[in-house]
């Protein structure tokens, strides 16, 4: 094994791979080390700290997210971790949605959002240097360190004020209960059970107590039944044989209530706060009839779906007789020892301990109780999560998808791990690395013990087996720790049937969940970096080609209702749930990862498309302290209104949305490892500090409102090639000048235009990138089209819920540009009007109903403003005569256009698609018409 790189260099390599900041401390210079980049990379990225955003749409969008991050209470994100560990949560309220126990699927994804938030904070700190972000990172890492330590230890009592002194808190989400010794009922033929309880949530069927064998022989007292009132029941024949007593009113939450049950001589009575609220005079079952029972629990039910009681116990006593009504009433006002009843003779717990995990029994029988977790505890000291390890354990035996039971635990682990790695890289906090390394150790301990067939089954399960980008994160962890187990762990996530199919360029994506699978391939690229195994890179490259463009909408997004359909089906999948935002985030990451190995301009053409359209458009242009205001789906159906607060917040897409908005500059520039070339991929106002060459490069541009960019060189003199991306849409007029002199060459669309020279401070490069107004046709329905101005998709703002029918050839320029048929909207850049319909950039984060696609209708052959009066014929595939003519654009002169018209008309007349007389009329019309260049 080769000698390891320094720890610092490894940190930087991992940071660059993940597009997160390299180590940055106050006053520190740029932190980039090209030597640390994987040998497989043919270019390397720059750290976020090396690229400063200038004023423009990216900076404006980012500021909305930064402002949200500055003010958001980090303790809210940590609430679920602290609760799971049995730690105090204070007054913090979990963010809700997928992060709270009341969210979808009982919040079985909780913790993922905290990981996203950590990554966002790390990126924000690297980009801005603001200490507030580092302080929030430090607070979060400290709390997570405490939570892991608490999980490693036996649960300890959380003491809170009770009705007569201290009481024992059972935090919601802690999964803690009190385990009583087996003899607590003593085989009594008469009994009184009394407890002080303070519910903090209105869960149905949360048990105050449950003594039984399983779900056949038991007695229980529930704080709320299905009707919301207390219920006591005893049975030897399961639920159908219960002899029960129901209360009459719900117990209040966040207030102490005294509950008591007496059973004797065939009568059972339920008391609430000293008053009898229910009686059953046919209760023949007593503890003696139950015999020896397996469990005696306070706060826990034997039914897996029942919640653990959230609240506090202020006392619990058991008597071997039925107390009288006066005795029960007296218990409401004093401790049992200070009432006529005295302490319970079978058991008596005050719950006034302020530490430890044992509760003393004052009955004289020595039946000390123990505080336990329903799931026992972690299988490995590195375990860290916001829910029990049972989510991971259950996945190992699942054969079908059920996200209400198990919801993507390794996906959640990925987000936490990624956030910790990014936190460590940004602030050099060793606690974060220790937590991340521990998570890697724990996952390896779990997964390495499983048969290969089990792993393949797990990772093939929809939703439950989803693991996000964990392979990428684990590879980055391995780059830092050098632990062989961590690299071995990364390979344990191989989903062979998918990898092998894509490596063979066999498309099996139809019917798959898109976002479950896209990040798998980013991980495979990193695995290739670490292992050199070619099938990983080949699979990822082929997979990208299966999505772009055959499953891609005009905005760069993919998926419908989260799933893929057959390749080439675009129009047939458009609806309100197209283009899940996470998919765009992950496709950007994959495109970037592939570009590090092969500088195919198509990767950056896609990157620009998705970034300037879906990603920017997914963020609402509004500040909000509570929510990040990011879309989940961006519906492309006619008249769709974007939903910026999906599913009550904290979804996967809002998490990735936080990350998107704090790394807009991550792919503007790349450099060859030897410093011989600098790639400019995006025309974005920004300043690059290229430390290795001592060079700065400042882009000044209003792009996309400006059709070009000015790049000014600063720093030291240096020789290198400046490689400027020629966008695939830039079909005419792309040009470059250096210090005012034109650079010769033929800049073909979809290539890089290279300017190689010795650069000196003050050199100015001007890049002209004329926009054209053009359409893109849906692959499966050419009449369904999207309108683009340069890189920007323009949406029609209209409340109609049917596709708008528009004709665009009238007044088309000789270049093929459709712009002359539109008029600009004064004071609104990139806003155009066609008749009464206004078009606006997709990236504007508004709630206006919009149309990303329209129905193209060109009923008559029109050139310029002259209507030939001839119907526009079409072939069987939908291609019209005008389509055929204008596909030959650009035309250098009107004569060239007329020549194209004559040739096309002749072909169509010969094919019987157009009459000879109409053909002559069409040619004559073209000859009379006037055209702009």
mmCIF file with all atom_site columns, N, CA, C and O in Angstrom, residues 480-495:
data_model
loop_
_atom_site.group_PDB
_atom_site.id
_atom_site.type_symbol
_atom_site.label_atom_id
_atom_site.label_alt_id
_atom_site.label_comp_id
_atom_site.label_asym_id
_atom_site.label_entity_id
_atom_site.label_seq_id
_atom_site.pdbx_PDB_ins_code
_atom_site.Cartn_x
_atom_site.Cartn_y
_atom_site.Cartn_z
_atom_site.occupancy
_atom_site.B_iso_or_equiv
_atom_site.pdbx_formal_charge
_atom_site.auth_seq_id
_atom_site.auth_comp_id
_atom_site.auth_asym_id
_atom_site.auth_atom_id
_atom_site.pdbx_PDB_model_num
ATOM 1  N N  . UNK A 1 480 ? -9.911  10.296 3.904  1.00 0.00 ? 480 UNK A N  1
ATOM 2  C CA . UNK A 1 480 ? -9.424  10.992 5.088  1.00 0.00 ? 480 UNK A CA 1
ATOM 3  C C  . UNK A 1 480 ? -8.817  10.029 6.098  1.00 0.00 ? 480 UNK A C  1
ATOM 4  O O  . UNK A 1 480 ? -7.734  10.254 6.627  1.00 0.00 ? 480 UNK A O  1
ATOM 5  N N  . UNK A 1 481 ? -9.523  8.924  6.379  1.00 0.00 ? 481 UNK A N  1
ATOM 6  C CA . UNK A 1 481 ? -9.086  8.016  7.444  1.00 0.00 ? 481 UNK A CA 1
ATOM 7  C C  . UNK A 1 481 ? -8.060  7.006  6.973  1.00 0.00 ? 481 UNK A C  1
ATOM 8  O O  . UNK A 1 481 ? -7.249  6.524  7.767  1.00 0.00 ? 481 UNK A O  1
ATOM 9  N N  . UNK A 1 482 ? -8.125  6.639  5.697  1.00 0.00 ? 482 UNK A N  1
ATOM 10 C CA . UNK A 1 482 ? -7.239  5.598  5.194  1.00 0.00 ? 482 UNK A CA 1
ATOM 11 C C  . UNK A 1 482 ? -7.581  4.210  5.683  1.00 0.00 ? 482 UNK A C  1
ATOM 12 O O  . UNK A 1 482 ? -6.838  3.251  5.423  1.00 0.00 ? 482 UNK A O  1
ATOM 13 N N  . UNK A 1 483 ? -8.712  4.048  6.369  1.00 0.00 ? 483 UNK A N  1
ATOM 14 C CA . UNK A 1 483 ? -9.089  2.740  6.904  1.00 0.00 ? 483 UNK A CA 1
ATOM 15 C C  . UNK A 1 483 ? -9.551  1.816  5.787  1.00 0.00 ? 483 UNK A C  1
ATOM 16 O O  . UNK A 1 483 ? -10.468 2.158  5.022  1.00 0.00 ? 483 UNK A O  1
ATOM 17 N N  . UNK A 1 484 ? -8.965  0.649  5.708  1.00 0.00 ? 484 UNK A N  1
ATOM 18 C CA . UNK A 1 484 ? -9.363  -0.316 4.681  1.00 0.00 ? 484 UNK A CA 1
ATOM 19 C C  . UNK A 1 484 ? -10.833 -0.688 4.826  1.00 0.00 ? 484 UNK A C  1
ATOM 20 O O  . UNK A 1 484 ? -11.521 -0.948 3.833  1.00 0.00 ? 484 UNK A O  1
ATOM 21 N N  . UNK A 1 485 ? -11.322 -0.717 6.071  1.00 0.00 ? 485 UNK A N  1
ATOM 22 C CA . UNK A 1 485 ? -12.722 -1.083 6.298  1.00 0.00 ? 485 UNK A CA 1
ATOM 23 C C  . UNK A 1 485 ? -13.665 -0.084 5.632  1.00 0.00 ? 485 UNK A C  1
ATOM 24 O O  . UNK A 1 485 ? -14.764 -0.444 5.208  1.00 0.00 ? 485 UNK A O  1
ATOM 25 N N  . UNK A 1 486 ? -13.255 1.165  5.571  1.00 0.00 ? 486 UNK A N  1
ATOM 26 C CA . UNK A 1 486 ? -14.143 2.162  4.984  1.00 0.00 ? 486 UNK A CA 1
ATOM 27 C C  . UNK A 1 486 ? -14.251 1.993  3.476  1.00 0.00 ? 486 UNK A C  1
ATOM 28 O O  . UNK A 1 486 ? -15.337 2.167  2.899  1.00 0.00 ? 486 UNK A O  1
ATOM 29 N N  . UNK A 1 487 ? -13.159 1.657  2.812  1.00 0.00 ? 487 UNK A N  1
ATOM 30 C CA . UNK A 1 487 ? -13.257 1.387  1.378  1.00 0.00 ? 487 UNK A CA 1
ATOM 31 C C  . UNK A 1 487 ? -14.053 0.106  1.137  1.00 0.00 ? 487 UNK A C  1
ATOM 32 O O  . UNK A 1 487 ? -14.869 0.027  0.209  1.00 0.00 ? 487 UNK A O  1
ATOM 33 N N  . UNK A 1 488 ? -13.839 -0.883 1.982  1.00 0.00 ? 488 UNK A N  1
ATOM 34 C CA . UNK A 1 488 ? -14.616 -2.125 1.864  1.00 0.00 ? 488 UNK A CA 1
ATOM 35 C C  . UNK A 1 488 ? -16.097 -1.852 2.070  1.00 0.00 ? 488 UNK A C  1
ATOM 36 O O  . UNK A 1 488 ? -16.958 -2.442 1.405  1.00 0.00 ? 488 UNK A O  1
ATOM 37 N N  . UNK A 1 489 ? -16.415 -0.948 2.987  1.00 0.00 ? 489 UNK A N  1
ATOM 38 C CA . UNK A 1 489 ? -17.805 -0.580 3.229  1.00 0.00 ? 489 UNK A CA 1
ATOM 39 C C  . UNK A 1 489 ? -18.428 0.021  1.977  1.00 0.00 ? 489 UNK A C  1
ATOM 40 O O  . UNK A 1 489 ? -19.566 -0.318 1.621  1.00 0.00 ? 489 UNK A O  1
ATOM 41 N N  . UNK A 1 490 ? -17.705 0.890  1.296  1.00 0.00 ? 490 UNK A N  1
ATOM 42 C CA . UNK A 1 490 ? -18.251 1.525  0.095  1.00 0.00 ? 490 UNK A CA 1
ATOM 43 C C  . UNK A 1 490 ? -18.682 0.484  -0.930 1.00 0.00 ? 490 UNK A C  1
ATOM 44 O O  . UNK A 1 490 ? -19.716 0.633  -1.596 1.00 0.00 ? 490 UNK A O  1
ATOM 45 N N  . UNK A 1 491 ? -17.942 -0.587 -1.057 1.00 0.00 ? 491 UNK A N  1
ATOM 46 C CA . UNK A 1 491 ? -18.252 -1.611 -2.056 1.00 0.00 ? 491 UNK A CA 1
ATOM 47 C C  . UNK A 1 491 ? -19.395 -2.521 -1.618 1.00 0.00 ? 491 UNK A C  1
ATOM 48 O O  . UNK A 1 491 ? -19.966 -3.247 -2.447 1.00 0.00 ? 491 UNK A O  1
ATOM 49 N N  . UNK A 1 492 ? -19.758 -2.476 -0.355 1.00 0.00 ? 492 UNK A N  1
ATOM 50 C CA . UNK A 1 492 ? -20.874 -3.299 0.119  1.00 0.00 ? 492 UNK A CA 1
ATOM 51 C C  . UNK A 1 492 ? -22.223 -2.771 -0.366 1.00 0.00 ? 492 UNK A C  1
ATOM 52 O O  . UNK A 1 492 ? -23.239 -3.449 -0.218 1.00 0.00 ? 492 UNK A O  1
ATOM 53 N N  . UNK A 1 493 ? -22.220 -1.569 -0.942 1.00 0.00 ? 493 UNK A N  1
ATOM 54 C CA . UNK A 1 493 ? -23.467 -1.003 -1.462 1.00 0.00 ? 493 UNK A CA 1
ATOM 55 C C  . UNK A 1 493 ? -23.644 -1.273 -2.958 1.00 0.00 ? 493 UNK A C  1
ATOM 56 O O  . UNK A 1 493 ? -24.600 -0.782 -3.562 1.00 0.00 ? 493 UNK A O  1
ATOM 57 N N  . UNK A 1 494 ? -22.746 -2.029 -3.559 1.00 0.00 ? 494 UNK A N  1
ATOM 58 C CA . UNK A 1 494 ? -22.887 -2.341 -4.985 1.00 0.00 ? 494 UNK A CA 1
ATOM 59 C C  . UNK A 1 494 ? -24.228 -3.032 -5.264 1.00 0.00 ? 494 UNK A C  1
ATOM 60 O O  . UNK A 1 494 ? -24.534 -4.066 -4.654 1.00 0.00 ? 494 UNK A O  1
ATOM 61 N N  . UNK A 1 495 ? -25.010 -2.444 -6.144 1.00 0.00 ? 495 UNK A N  1
ATOM 62 C CA . UNK A 1 495 ? -26.235 -3.089 -6.627 1.00 0.00 ? 495 UNK A CA 1
ATOM 63 C C  . UNK A 1 495 ? -25.895 -3.665 -7.992 1.00 0.00 ? 495 UNK A C  1
ATOM 64 O O  . UNK A 1 495 ? -25.997 -3.000 -9.026 1.00 0.00 ? 495 UNK A O  1
#
